[in-house]
């Protein structure tokens, strides 16, 4: 199998030598991977990076004649979501639709319900064979009151909240000092298993606060194999209510009114448009799970700049171009992948293999090299095995990046720090905060092929290991590898709505220059390993 997870050159029956930065490459405990349709003919690939957490990778290429590019990664906590549409309501509730899935100045982007009535309650049966925790997702309000939670008609299993104000029952306050502060979540129970009836009701006015609550969903722990971690696929001629969320063609949509869907799904990628019968608001991600960007849109597999008789070109997927697609093959656990048309659209397994055969070429002349990239995705690990066979007479290499690691120091949408430090193979630590507002800063790591990131989100910490190198095959033209990091690509600071991006490279750096000629080979690999901490 190409794309194996053994370190290149590890002999059968021999103990593997200790790796530099080993903690950055430790398995995070995830079990599954998944693949589904992406936007504009692209793909979304999921890999579990720990219990109940996954990284979602966007693979896209607007030009179908070019190979796929891994362009962005988001980290998410996986939960089975029981939205308003699944709740059984009794008493007086107001039905609301929220304004978008962005964080600023909006609720949640899906349906929500509000009440101030003592007789109003919402009931849902949650079920999971594996142990799970239970959360209530609500919207904080300056007028927020107390929310009472019962499980199976009692509160003995409600073990994560208490009686906050001598109410005589367990509850939590939904008061927020800023009205419309969205996506509030509170854990109300832990250690559950099997089916349980969960009832949420108005528990009375709160001080500070007031006499109203707003509920968005009930959620429980989840994994990629669970059914309710994402909205369901859009279906034709189906009755939807205002705020119901669906997925179609890799895009997520929320219904703008009560009504029946059309015969052909929505195709717009921004704003509001109709499917022929019902209007939908588009977004490139759903309300749940709650995503945080850990890197930015840039090439990861490889990139090369070549001088071909004075014609300087770059190759490497969408970012650099000139990487024409000859064939593509995708399997999940050895079975050819066909996009799913049921459930939430994901095909779940333990390993995804993607093989793309491409041709490096100039803008207007013949081929320069034949390239095969094998992408192996298992839980927490993405491994690229790249084989380049030169067919041009001769070309000089200006630079050759065999592995790239883009990442975000400051995530503007969440206004939080994501990546704190980068550590090199020699244990040299780069603290990104030291480069606030700087540009053109480059930190070099000679003869290095291992890099590690440490980062944090508002909910959990994570680590990310990156390794790249030449494959141990005879007559490989790649030899010495160096690394460097640009700790602040655009001289940004940790403020405002713009991300602060950085990028690290592992590059082939022959001291005497590199010329590739007909019959030469350049075979290499790079590996990305992610896991959550705690």
Short mmCIF file of C-alpha atoms in Angstrom, two decimals:
data_model
loop_
_atom_site.label_atom_id
_atom_site.label_comp_id
_atom_site.label_asym_id
_atom_site.label_seq_id
_atom_site.Cartn_x
_atom_site.Cartn_y
_atom_site.Cartn_z
CA UNK A 1 0.00 0.00 0.00
CA UNK A 2 1.40 3.39 -0.94
CA UNK A 3 1.08 6.06 1.71
CA UNK A 4 2.04 3.73 4.58
CA UNK A 5 2.45 5.10 8.06
CA UNK A 6 5.82 3.47 8.80
CA UNK A 7 8.68 5.89 8.69
CA UNK A 8 10.47 5.53 5.35
CA UNK A 9 13.43 3.21 5.71
CA UNK A 10 12.20 1.46 8.87
CA UNK A 11 13.27 -2.15 8.47
CA UNK A 12 10.91 -5.00 9.25
CA UNK A 13 11.63 -6.57 12.63
CA UNK A 14 13.86 -3.73 13.81
CA UNK A 15 13.00 -1.37 16.63
CA UNK A 16 12.21 2.06 15.32
CA UNK A 17 14.70 4.70 16.42
CA UNK A 18 13.27 7.42 18.67
CA UNK A 19 11.91 10.29 16.62
CA UNK A 20 12.65 13.94 17.30
CA UNK A 21 9.73 15.81 18.84
CA UNK A 22 7.97 12.48 19.53
CA UNK A 23 5.18 14.03 21.68
CA UNK A 24 4.03 16.07 18.69
CA UNK A 25 3.44 12.87 16.73
CA UNK A 26 1.59 10.90 19.43
CA UNK A 27 -1.78 9.37 18.51
CA UNK A 28 -4.63 11.42 19.91
CA UNK A 29 -7.09 8.57 20.43
CA UNK A 30 -9.38 9.14 17.46
CA UNK A 31 -10.80 6.15 15.59
CA UNK A 32 -12.41 7.26 12.35
CA UNK A 33 -12.09 9.35 9.21
CA UNK A 34 -14.81 10.57 6.86
CA UNK A 35 -15.19 12.14 3.43
CA UNK A 36 -17.98 14.10 1.82
CA UNK A 37 -18.65 16.50 -0.99
CA UNK A 38 -17.14 19.95 -0.75
CA UNK A 39 -17.90 23.32 -2.26
CA UNK A 40 -17.69 23.73 -6.06
CA UNK A 41 -16.75 20.13 -6.73
CA UNK A 42 -14.20 19.93 -3.93
CA UNK A 43 -14.04 17.56 -0.98
CA UNK A 44 -14.25 17.77 2.79
CA UNK A 45 -12.16 15.25 4.68
CA UNK A 46 -12.51 14.63 8.39
CA UNK A 47 -10.07 12.93 10.73
CA UNK A 48 -10.61 12.37 14.43
CA UNK A 49 -7.80 13.94 16.45
CA UNK A 50 -9.01 12.66 19.82
CA UNK A 51 -12.17 11.50 21.56
CA UNK A 52 -15.06 13.63 20.30
CA UNK A 53 -12.80 15.98 18.31
CA UNK A 54 -12.00 16.12 14.61
CA UNK A 55 -10.12 18.21 12.09
CA UNK A 56 -12.03 19.13 8.94
CA UNK A 57 -9.84 19.66 5.88
CA UNK A 58 -10.99 21.49 2.78
CA UNK A 59 -9.65 19.98 -0.44
CA UNK A 60 -10.58 22.02 -3.47
CA UNK A 61 -9.62 22.97 -6.99
CA UNK A 62 -11.97 25.20 -8.99
CA UNK A 63 -10.23 24.00 -12.16
CA UNK A 64 -11.17 20.33 -12.55
CA UNK A 65 -8.15 19.78 -14.81
CA UNK A 66 -5.78 20.44 -11.88
CA UNK A 67 -5.14 18.25 -8.84
CA UNK A 68 -6.83 18.77 -5.47
CA UNK A 69 -5.18 21.06 -2.91
CA UNK A 70 -5.50 20.83 0.86
CA UNK A 71 -6.38 24.43 1.51
CA UNK A 72 -7.62 24.89 5.08
CA UNK A 73 -8.08 23.02 8.33
CA UNK A 74 -10.63 23.64 11.05
CA UNK A 75 -10.84 22.02 14.46
CA UNK A 76 -14.22 21.04 15.90
CA UNK A 77 -15.67 19.26 18.89
CA UNK A 78 -18.06 16.56 17.67
CA UNK A 79 -21.48 16.38 19.27
CA UNK A 80 -24.75 14.82 18.25
CA UNK A 81 -27.07 17.78 17.80
CA UNK A 82 -30.81 17.64 18.52
CA UNK A 83 -32.00 20.98 17.12
CA UNK A 84 -35.31 22.67 17.69
CA UNK A 85 -36.89 20.69 14.88
CA UNK A 86 -36.39 17.46 16.84
CA UNK A 87 -37.76 18.80 20.14
CA UNK A 88 -41.33 18.14 21.29
CA UNK A 89 -42.67 21.48 22.53
CA UNK A 90 -45.46 22.05 25.05
CA UNK A 91 -46.79 25.35 26.30
CA UNK A 92 -46.05 28.74 24.81
CA UNK A 93 -42.86 29.10 22.78
CA UNK A 94 -41.87 31.75 20.23
CA UNK A 95 -40.24 30.35 17.08
CA UNK A 96 -37.26 32.35 15.87
CA UNK A 97 -34.83 32.28 12.99
CA UNK A 98 -31.37 33.66 13.53
CA UNK A 99 -29.30 35.73 11.19
CA UNK A 100 -26.19 33.77 10.24
CA UNK A 101 -23.52 31.34 11.34
CA UNK A 102 -20.86 33.99 11.76
CA UNK A 103 -20.11 34.82 15.37
CA UNK A 104 -20.37 38.59 15.48
CA UNK A 105 -23.69 40.30 16.23
CA UNK A 106 -25.90 37.30 15.57
CA UNK A 107 -27.53 34.40 17.34
CA UNK A 108 -26.66 30.98 15.95
CA UNK A 109 -27.78 30.76 12.34
CA UNK A 110 -30.47 28.12 12.86
CA UNK A 111 -33.83 27.76 14.59
CA UNK A 112 -34.23 28.91 18.16
CA UNK A 113 -37.17 29.02 20.58
CA UNK A 114 -37.89 31.46 23.37
CA UNK A 115 -40.29 31.48 26.29
CA UNK A 116 -41.04 33.18 29.58
CA UNK A 117 -43.92 30.89 30.43
CA UNK A 118 -43.71 28.65 33.50
CA UNK A 119 -45.70 25.97 31.68
CA UNK A 120 -43.46 25.76 28.62
CA UNK A 121 -41.08 22.82 28.16
CA UNK A 122 -39.13 21.10 25.39
CA UNK A 123 -38.60 17.32 25.40
CA UNK A 124 -36.12 15.16 23.49
CA UNK A 125 -34.93 11.56 23.77
CA UNK A 126 -31.16 11.31 23.38
CA UNK A 127 -29.46 7.98 22.79
CA UNK A 128 -25.92 6.68 22.39
CA UNK A 129 -24.47 3.25 23.21
CA UNK A 130 -21.12 4.69 24.27
CA UNK A 131 -20.87 6.90 27.38
CA UNK A 132 -21.69 10.54 26.75
CA UNK A 133 -22.05 13.95 28.31
CA UNK A 134 -25.03 16.26 27.82
CA UNK A 135 -25.11 19.98 27.04
CA UNK A 136 -27.81 22.58 26.56
CA UNK A 137 -27.09 25.06 23.78
CA UNK A 138 -28.74 28.40 24.34
CA UNK A 139 -28.40 32.08 23.51
CA UNK A 140 -27.39 34.37 26.34
CA UNK A 141 -29.59 37.44 26.83
CA UNK A 142 -29.62 40.50 29.07
CA UNK A 143 -33.15 39.36 29.96
CA UNK A 144 -32.08 35.72 30.41
CA UNK A 145 -33.86 33.73 33.09
CA UNK A 146 -33.23 30.35 34.71
CA UNK A 147 -33.30 27.17 32.63
CA UNK A 148 -34.43 24.01 34.44
CA UNK A 149 -33.18 20.63 33.20
CA UNK A 150 -34.62 17.20 34.00
CA UNK A 151 -33.53 13.74 32.85
CA UNK A 152 -36.08 10.92 32.89
CA UNK A 153 -38.45 13.09 34.89
CA UNK A 154 -36.03 13.77 37.74
CA UNK A 155 -32.77 15.58 38.44
CA UNK A 156 -30.60 12.87 39.98
CA UNK A 157 -28.70 12.45 36.69
CA UNK A 158 -28.27 16.21 36.28
CA UNK A 159 -24.83 16.15 37.90
CA UNK A 160 -23.02 19.12 36.33
CA UNK A 161 -25.18 22.01 37.57
CA UNK A 162 -26.71 22.87 40.93
CA UNK A 163 -29.39 25.10 42.45
CA UNK A 164 -28.00 28.58 41.73
CA UNK A 165 -30.36 30.73 43.79
CA UNK A 166 -32.39 28.66 46.26
CA UNK A 167 -34.90 27.71 43.59
CA UNK A 168 -35.52 24.25 44.97
CA UNK A 169 -34.27 22.60 41.76
CA UNK A 170 -31.16 22.45 39.56
CA UNK A 171 -30.96 25.09 36.86
CA UNK A 172 -28.63 27.56 35.16
CA UNK A 173 -28.96 31.24 34.34
CA UNK A 174 -29.09 32.25 30.68
CA UNK A 175 -28.27 35.86 31.54
CA UNK A 176 -25.53 37.51 29.49
CA UNK A 177 -24.33 41.07 30.01
CA UNK A 178 -24.39 41.50 26.23
CA UNK A 179 -27.66 40.67 24.52
CA UNK A 180 -27.47 38.31 21.56
CA UNK A 181 -24.16 36.82 22.76
CA UNK A 182 -24.44 33.68 20.74
CA UNK A 183 -23.56 30.00 21.02
CA UNK A 184 -23.66 29.68 24.74
CA UNK A 185 -23.23 26.10 25.93
CA UNK A 186 -23.37 24.54 29.37
CA UNK A 187 -22.70 20.96 30.39
CA UNK A 188 -25.56 19.72 32.55
CA UNK A 189 -24.80 16.00 32.88
CA UNK A 190 -21.92 13.57 32.38
CA UNK A 191 -21.41 9.80 32.33
CA UNK A 192 -24.71 8.94 30.65
CA UNK A 193 -25.29 5.89 28.44
CA UNK A 194 -28.23 4.58 26.46
CA UNK A 195 -31.53 6.40 25.94
CA UNK A 196 -32.69 9.20 28.24
CA UNK A 197 -35.55 11.72 28.10
CA UNK A 198 -34.31 15.28 28.54
CA UNK A 199 -36.74 18.05 29.44
CA UNK A 200 -35.80 21.75 29.32
CA UNK A 201 -38.17 24.32 30.83
CA UNK A 202 -38.38 27.89 32.10
CA UNK A 203 -37.30 27.94 35.74
CA UNK A 204 -38.16 31.53 36.62
CA UNK A 205 -36.75 35.03 36.32
CA UNK A 206 -33.10 35.65 37.18
CA UNK A 207 -31.41 38.62 38.84
CA UNK A 208 -29.45 39.99 37.11
CA UNK A 209 -31.36 39.01 34.05
CA UNK A 210 -35.05 38.71 33.46
CA UNK A 211 -37.91 36.45 32.54
CA UNK A 212 -37.03 34.91 29.18
CA UNK A 213 -34.93 32.00 27.93
CA UNK A 214 -33.83 31.10 24.42
CA UNK A 215 -32.96 27.49 23.54
CA UNK A 216 -31.13 26.36 20.38
CA UNK A 217 -30.40 22.66 20.81
CA UNK A 218 -29.64 19.74 23.10
CA UNK A 219 -26.31 18.09 22.33
CA UNK A 220 -24.45 14.98 23.47
CA UNK A 221 -20.92 13.66 22.91
CA UNK A 222 -20.32 12.39 19.38
CA UNK A 223 -17.91 10.85 16.90
CA UNK A 224 -17.71 10.80 13.12
CA UNK A 225 -19.68 7.54 13.06
CA UNK A 226 -22.63 9.09 14.94
CA UNK A 227 -25.69 10.24 12.98
CA UNK A 228 -26.36 13.79 14.18
CA UNK A 229 -22.99 15.57 14.16
CA UNK A 230 -23.92 17.51 11.00
CA UNK A 231 -27.16 18.74 9.43
CA UNK A 232 -28.89 16.26 7.09
CA UNK A 233 -28.70 16.41 3.32
CA UNK A 234 -31.25 18.55 1.51
CA UNK A 235 -34.06 16.48 0.00
CA UNK A 236 -36.54 17.50 -2.72
CA UNK A 237 -40.25 18.12 -2.13
CA UNK A 238 -39.80 18.07 1.64
CA UNK A 239 -41.50 20.25 4.23
CA UNK A 240 -39.06 22.47 6.14
CA UNK A 241 -39.59 25.06 8.81
CA UNK A 242 -37.89 28.43 9.04
CA UNK A 243 -34.33 27.98 10.29
CA UNK A 244 -33.98 24.27 9.48
CA UNK A 245 -30.44 23.54 8.31
CA UNK A 246 -29.40 21.21 5.49
CA UNK A 247 -26.31 20.44 3.41
CA UNK A 248 -26.20 20.28 -0.39
CA UNK A 249 -23.17 20.13 -2.65
CA UNK A 250 -20.81 20.84 0.21
CA UNK A 251 -22.63 24.05 1.16
CA UNK A 252 -24.88 24.51 4.20
CA UNK A 253 -28.25 26.22 3.98
CA UNK A 254 -30.89 27.47 6.43
CA UNK A 255 -34.52 27.74 5.32
CA UNK A 256 -35.83 31.30 5.28
CA UNK A 257 -39.48 30.40 5.67
CA UNK A 258 -41.85 27.53 6.34
CA UNK A 259 -42.58 25.60 3.17
CA UNK A 260 -41.74 22.78 0.80
CA UNK A 261 -38.41 22.44 -0.99
CA UNK A 262 -38.17 22.38 -4.77
CA UNK A 263 -37.19 19.59 -7.13
CA UNK A 264 -33.53 20.65 -7.53
CA UNK A 265 -31.32 21.67 -4.64
CA UNK A 266 -29.90 25.15 -4.04
CA UNK A 267 -26.58 25.95 -5.72
CA UNK A 268 -25.71 29.47 -4.54
CA UNK A 269 -22.66 29.95 -2.31
CA UNK A 270 -23.49 33.32 -0.75
CA UNK A 271 -26.56 35.23 0.32
CA UNK A 272 -30.14 34.06 -0.13
CA UNK A 273 -31.63 32.31 -3.16
CA UNK A 274 -34.36 29.82 -3.99
CA UNK A 275 -34.29 26.11 -4.81
CA UNK A 276 -37.27 26.81 -7.04
CA UNK A 277 -39.77 26.74 -4.21
CA UNK A 278 -38.11 27.77 -0.93
CA UNK A 279 -35.51 30.42 -0.10
CA UNK A 280 -32.27 29.36 1.62
CA UNK A 281 -29.43 31.30 3.22
CA UNK A 282 -26.00 29.90 2.29
CA UNK A 283 -22.93 29.39 4.45
CA UNK A 284 -19.76 27.32 3.98
CA UNK A 285 -20.14 25.72 7.40
CA UNK A 286 -23.06 24.74 9.61
CA UNK A 287 -24.12 26.25 12.90
CA UNK A 288 -22.86 23.12 14.67
CA UNK A 289 -20.22 21.93 15.32
CA UNK A 290 -18.43 25.05 16.45
CA UNK A 291 -15.37 25.40 14.21
CA UNK A 292 -12.17 27.27 14.80
CA UNK A 293 -9.62 27.87 12.03
CA UNK A 294 -6.17 26.52 12.87
CA UNK A 295 -4.56 27.35 9.55
CA UNK A 296 -5.23 29.36 6.44
CA UNK A 297 -5.73 28.69 2.76
CA UNK A 298 -2.38 27.69 1.31
CA UNK A 299 -0.63 24.76 -0.32
CA UNK A 300 0.51 21.84 1.87
CA UNK A 301 1.53 18.96 -0.39
CA UNK A 302 4.49 20.53 -2.18
CA UNK A 303 5.57 23.50 -4.29
CA UNK A 304 8.48 23.93 -6.73
CA UNK A 305 9.86 26.82 -8.76
CA UNK A 306 11.60 25.76 -11.96
CA UNK A 307 13.68 27.55 -14.58
CA UNK A 308 13.16 25.78 -17.90
CA UNK A 309 15.45 27.43 -20.44
CA UNK A 310 14.66 30.84 -19.01
CA UNK A 311 10.93 30.15 -18.54
CA UNK A 312 10.33 30.37 -14.77
CA UNK A 313 7.22 28.54 -13.56
CA UNK A 314 5.81 27.17 -10.31
CA UNK A 315 4.05 23.85 -9.84
CA UNK A 316 1.98 22.64 -6.92
CA UNK A 317 -1.81 22.37 -7.07
CA UNK A 318 -4.20 25.28 -6.87
CA UNK A 319 -1.83 27.77 -5.29
CA UNK A 320 0.96 27.48 -7.85
CA UNK A 321 -0.72 25.75 -10.79
CA UNK A 322 0.80 23.94 -13.78
CA UNK A 323 -0.03 20.59 -12.16
CA UNK A 324 -2.43 19.07 -14.70
CA UNK A 325 -4.59 16.17 -13.50
CA UNK A 326 -4.37 12.92 -15.48
CA UNK A 327 -6.35 10.63 -13.16
CA UNK A 328 -7.78 10.46 -9.67
CA UNK A 329 -8.78 7.51 -7.47
CA UNK A 330 -10.39 7.64 -4.00
CA UNK A 331 -11.14 4.69 -1.72
CA UNK A 332 -12.49 4.34 1.82
CA UNK A 333 -11.26 1.19 3.54
CA UNK A 334 -10.34 -0.21 0.14
CA UNK A 335 -13.73 0.43 -1.47
CA UNK A 336 -14.07 3.01 -4.28
CA UNK A 337 -15.71 6.10 -2.85
CA UNK A 338 -19.06 7.26 -4.18
CA UNK A 339 -20.57 10.42 -2.63
CA UNK A 340 -23.27 9.51 -0.12
CA UNK A 341 -26.84 10.63 -0.78
CA UNK A 342 -28.25 9.71 2.65
CA UNK A 343 -27.90 10.95 6.22
CA UNK A 344 -25.42 13.77 6.64
CA UNK A 345 -23.51 12.96 3.44
CA UNK A 346 -20.38 11.55 5.09
CA UNK A 347 -18.78 8.21 4.24
CA UNK A 348 -17.04 7.01 7.42
CA UNK A 349 -14.17 4.54 7.68
CA UNK A 350 -10.71 4.06 9.15
CA UNK A 351 -8.58 5.01 6.14
CA UNK A 352 -9.02 7.16 3.05
CA UNK A 353 -6.60 6.73 0.15
CA UNK A 354 -6.44 9.30 -2.64
CA UNK A 355 -4.16 8.84 -5.64
CA UNK A 356 -3.73 11.61 -8.20
CA UNK A 357 -1.53 11.33 -11.27
CA UNK A 358 -0.52 14.70 -12.64
CA UNK A 359 1.80 16.24 -15.22
CA UNK A 360 4.07 19.17 -14.44
CA UNK A 361 4.09 21.47 -17.40
CA UNK A 362 4.84 25.00 -18.51
CA UNK A 363 2.10 27.39 -19.51
CA UNK A 364 2.34 26.57 -23.19
CA UNK A 365 4.84 23.82 -23.83
CA UNK A 366 5.13 20.10 -23.27
CA UNK A 367 5.34 18.10 -20.05
CA UNK A 368 8.18 18.55 -17.58
CA UNK A 369 7.58 15.61 -15.23
CA UNK A 370 5.10 12.92 -14.33
CA UNK A 371 3.97 13.12 -10.72
CA UNK A 372 1.97 10.76 -8.53
CA UNK A 373 0.73 11.92 -5.14
CA UNK A 374 -0.70 9.36 -2.73
CA UNK A 375 -2.63 10.82 0.17
CA UNK A 376 -3.30 8.45 3.08
CA UNK A 377 -5.65 9.72 5.79
CA UNK A 378 -6.09 7.81 9.03
CA UNK A 379 -7.22 9.00 12.47
CA UNK A 380 -5.15 12.06 13.29
CA UNK A 381 -2.65 11.59 10.44
CA UNK A 382 -2.37 12.81 6.85
CA UNK A 383 0.53 11.31 4.90
CA UNK A 384 1.57 12.39 1.39
CA UNK A 385 3.87 10.19 -0.66
CA UNK A 386 5.00 12.03 -3.81
CA UNK A 387 6.91 10.51 -6.75
CA UNK A 388 8.20 12.85 -9.45
CA UNK A 389 9.83 11.43 -12.61
CA UNK A 390 11.48 13.99 -14.89
CA UNK A 391 10.72 13.85 -18.63
CA UNK A 392 12.01 17.31 -19.70
CA UNK A 393 15.53 17.57 -21.09
CA UNK A 394 16.72 19.81 -18.25
CA UNK A 395 15.47 22.34 -15.71
CA UNK A 396 17.03 24.22 -12.81
CA UNK A 397 15.31 24.25 -9.41
CA UNK A 398 15.11 27.64 -7.68
CA UNK A 399 13.33 26.19 -4.63
CA UNK A 400 11.69 22.88 -3.77
CA UNK A 401 9.34 22.70 -0.77
CA UNK A 402 8.72 19.06 0.12
CA UNK A 403 6.42 19.91 3.03
CA UNK A 404 4.57 23.03 4.16
CA UNK A 405 2.78 23.93 7.36
CA UNK A 406 0.57 27.05 7.30
CA UNK A 407 -1.05 28.04 10.57
CA UNK A 408 -2.81 30.85 12.40
CA UNK A 409 -1.40 32.62 15.44
CA UNK A 410 -4.43 34.88 15.95
CA UNK A 411 -7.90 33.82 14.79
CA UNK A 412 -9.72 37.05 14.10
CA UNK A 413 -13.25 35.65 14.01
CA UNK A 414 -13.02 34.20 17.51
CA UNK A 415 -10.63 36.88 18.78
CA UNK A 416 -8.43 34.20 20.33
CA UNK A 417 -4.86 32.95 20.12
CA UNK A 418 -4.67 29.63 18.29
CA UNK A 419 -0.99 28.67 17.90
CA UNK A 420 1.40 29.68 20.68
CA UNK A 421 4.77 28.24 19.68
CA UNK A 422 6.65 26.34 16.99
CA UNK A 423 9.39 23.89 18.00
CA UNK A 424 12.10 22.64 15.67
CA UNK A 425 13.82 19.26 15.54
CA UNK A 426 16.65 20.66 17.67
CA UNK A 427 14.17 21.77 20.36
CA UNK A 428 14.50 25.42 19.38
CA UNK A 429 11.25 27.19 20.27
CA UNK A 430 9.83 30.11 18.30
CA UNK A 431 7.29 32.14 20.29
CA UNK A 432 5.03 33.79 17.76
CA UNK A 433 3.94 36.59 20.07
CA UNK A 434 7.49 37.96 19.82
CA UNK A 435 6.86 38.79 16.16
CA UNK A 436 3.76 40.95 16.53
CA UNK A 437 3.69 43.61 13.83
CA UNK A 438 6.89 42.37 12.19
CA UNK A 439 7.35 41.32 8.61
CA UNK A 440 10.15 39.73 6.59
CA UNK A 441 11.25 37.84 9.71
CA UNK A 442 12.57 34.37 8.89
CA UNK A 443 13.83 31.81 11.39
CA UNK A 444 16.08 29.16 9.85
CA UNK A 445 16.50 25.55 11.00
CA UNK A 446 19.37 23.94 9.04
CA UNK A 447 19.20 20.22 8.38
CA UNK A 448 15.76 19.92 9.95
CA UNK A 449 12.76 17.89 8.85
CA UNK A 450 10.60 17.81 12.01
CA UNK A 451 8.47 20.70 13.29
CA UNK A 452 5.85 20.89 16.04
CA UNK A 453 3.11 23.36 16.92
CA UNK A 454 1.36 23.91 20.23
CA UNK A 455 -1.96 25.71 20.20
CA UNK A 456 -5.14 26.43 22.05
CA UNK A 457 -8.81 27.10 21.41
CA UNK A 458 -11.34 28.45 23.91
CA UNK A 459 -12.26 24.84 24.73
CA UNK A 460 -9.15 22.68 24.33
CA UNK A 461 -5.44 22.61 23.58
CA UNK A 462 -3.94 20.78 20.61
CA UNK A 463 -0.57 19.78 19.18
CA UNK A 464 0.46 19.41 15.56
CA UNK A 465 3.53 17.60 14.27
CA UNK A 466 4.90 18.03 10.76
CA UNK A 467 7.57 15.86 9.15
CA UNK A 468 8.93 15.87 5.60
CA UNK A 469 11.80 14.13 3.88
CA UNK A 470 13.24 12.34 0.88
CA UNK A 471 12.15 8.76 0.26
CA UNK A 472 15.01 6.23 0.54
CA UNK A 473 15.06 5.11 -3.09
CA UNK A 474 18.14 4.69 -5.33
CA UNK A 475 19.29 7.72 -7.35
CA UNK A 476 16.89 10.12 -5.60
CA UNK A 477 17.98 13.68 -6.47
CA UNK A 478 16.79 15.05 -3.12
CA UNK A 479 19.27 14.96 -0.26
CA UNK A 480 19.83 17.74 2.29
CA UNK A 481 16.69 19.14 3.91
CA UNK A 482 16.41 22.43 5.76
CA UNK A 483 13.44 24.14 7.40
CA UNK A 484 12.43 27.70 8.09
CA UNK A 485 9.42 29.54 9.48
CA UNK A 486 7.90 32.89 8.60
CA UNK A 487 6.35 33.75 11.99
CA UNK A 488 4.25 36.65 10.72
CA UNK A 489 3.48 36.66 7.02
CA UNK A 490 1.70 40.03 6.91
CA UNK A 491 3.07 41.86 9.98
CA UNK A 492 -0.25 41.63 11.81
CA UNK A 493 -1.07 41.96 15.50
CA UNK A 494 -3.45 40.03 17.72
CA UNK A 495 -6.40 42.35 17.24
CA UNK A 496 -9.24 43.04 14.87
CA UNK A 497 -10.96 40.67 12.50
CA UNK A 498 -7.95 39.63 10.40
CA UNK A 499 -6.12 36.39 11.08
CA UNK A 500 -2.42 36.52 11.88
CA UNK A 501 -1.00 33.82 9.58
CA UNK A 502 2.40 32.16 9.68
CA UNK A 503 3.96 29.41 7.58
CA UNK A 504 6.75 26.86 7.94
CA UNK A 505 8.60 25.04 5.15
CA UNK A 506 10.77 21.96 4.85
CA UNK A 507 12.82 22.40 1.69
CA UNK A 508 15.34 20.53 -0.39
CA UNK A 509 18.45 22.69 -0.26
CA UNK A 510 21.41 21.22 -2.11
CA UNK A 511 24.43 23.40 -1.49
CA UNK A 512 25.60 23.23 -5.11
CA UNK A 513 22.20 23.90 -6.68
CA UNK A 514 19.89 21.37 -8.24
CA UNK A 515 19.38 20.57 -11.90
CA UNK A 516 16.82 17.94 -12.89
CA UNK A 517 17.27 16.12 -16.18
CA UNK A 518 15.39 13.54 -18.21
CA UNK A 519 15.25 10.26 -16.27
CA UNK A 520 15.95 11.82 -12.85
CA UNK A 521 13.62 11.14 -9.92
CA UNK A 522 12.63 13.28 -6.94
CA UNK A 523 10.64 11.16 -4.46
CA UNK A 524 9.61 12.57 -1.07
CA UNK A 525 6.95 12.48 1.63
CA UNK A 526 5.36 14.74 4.21
CA UNK A 527 3.24 13.87 7.21
CA UNK A 528 0.85 15.90 9.35
CA UNK A 529 -0.22 14.60 12.78
CA UNK A 530 -2.81 16.36 14.94
CA UNK A 531 -4.19 15.56 18.38
CA UNK A 532 -6.08 17.29 21.17
CA UNK A 533 -4.73 17.52 24.71
CA UNK A 534 -6.80 16.88 27.82
#
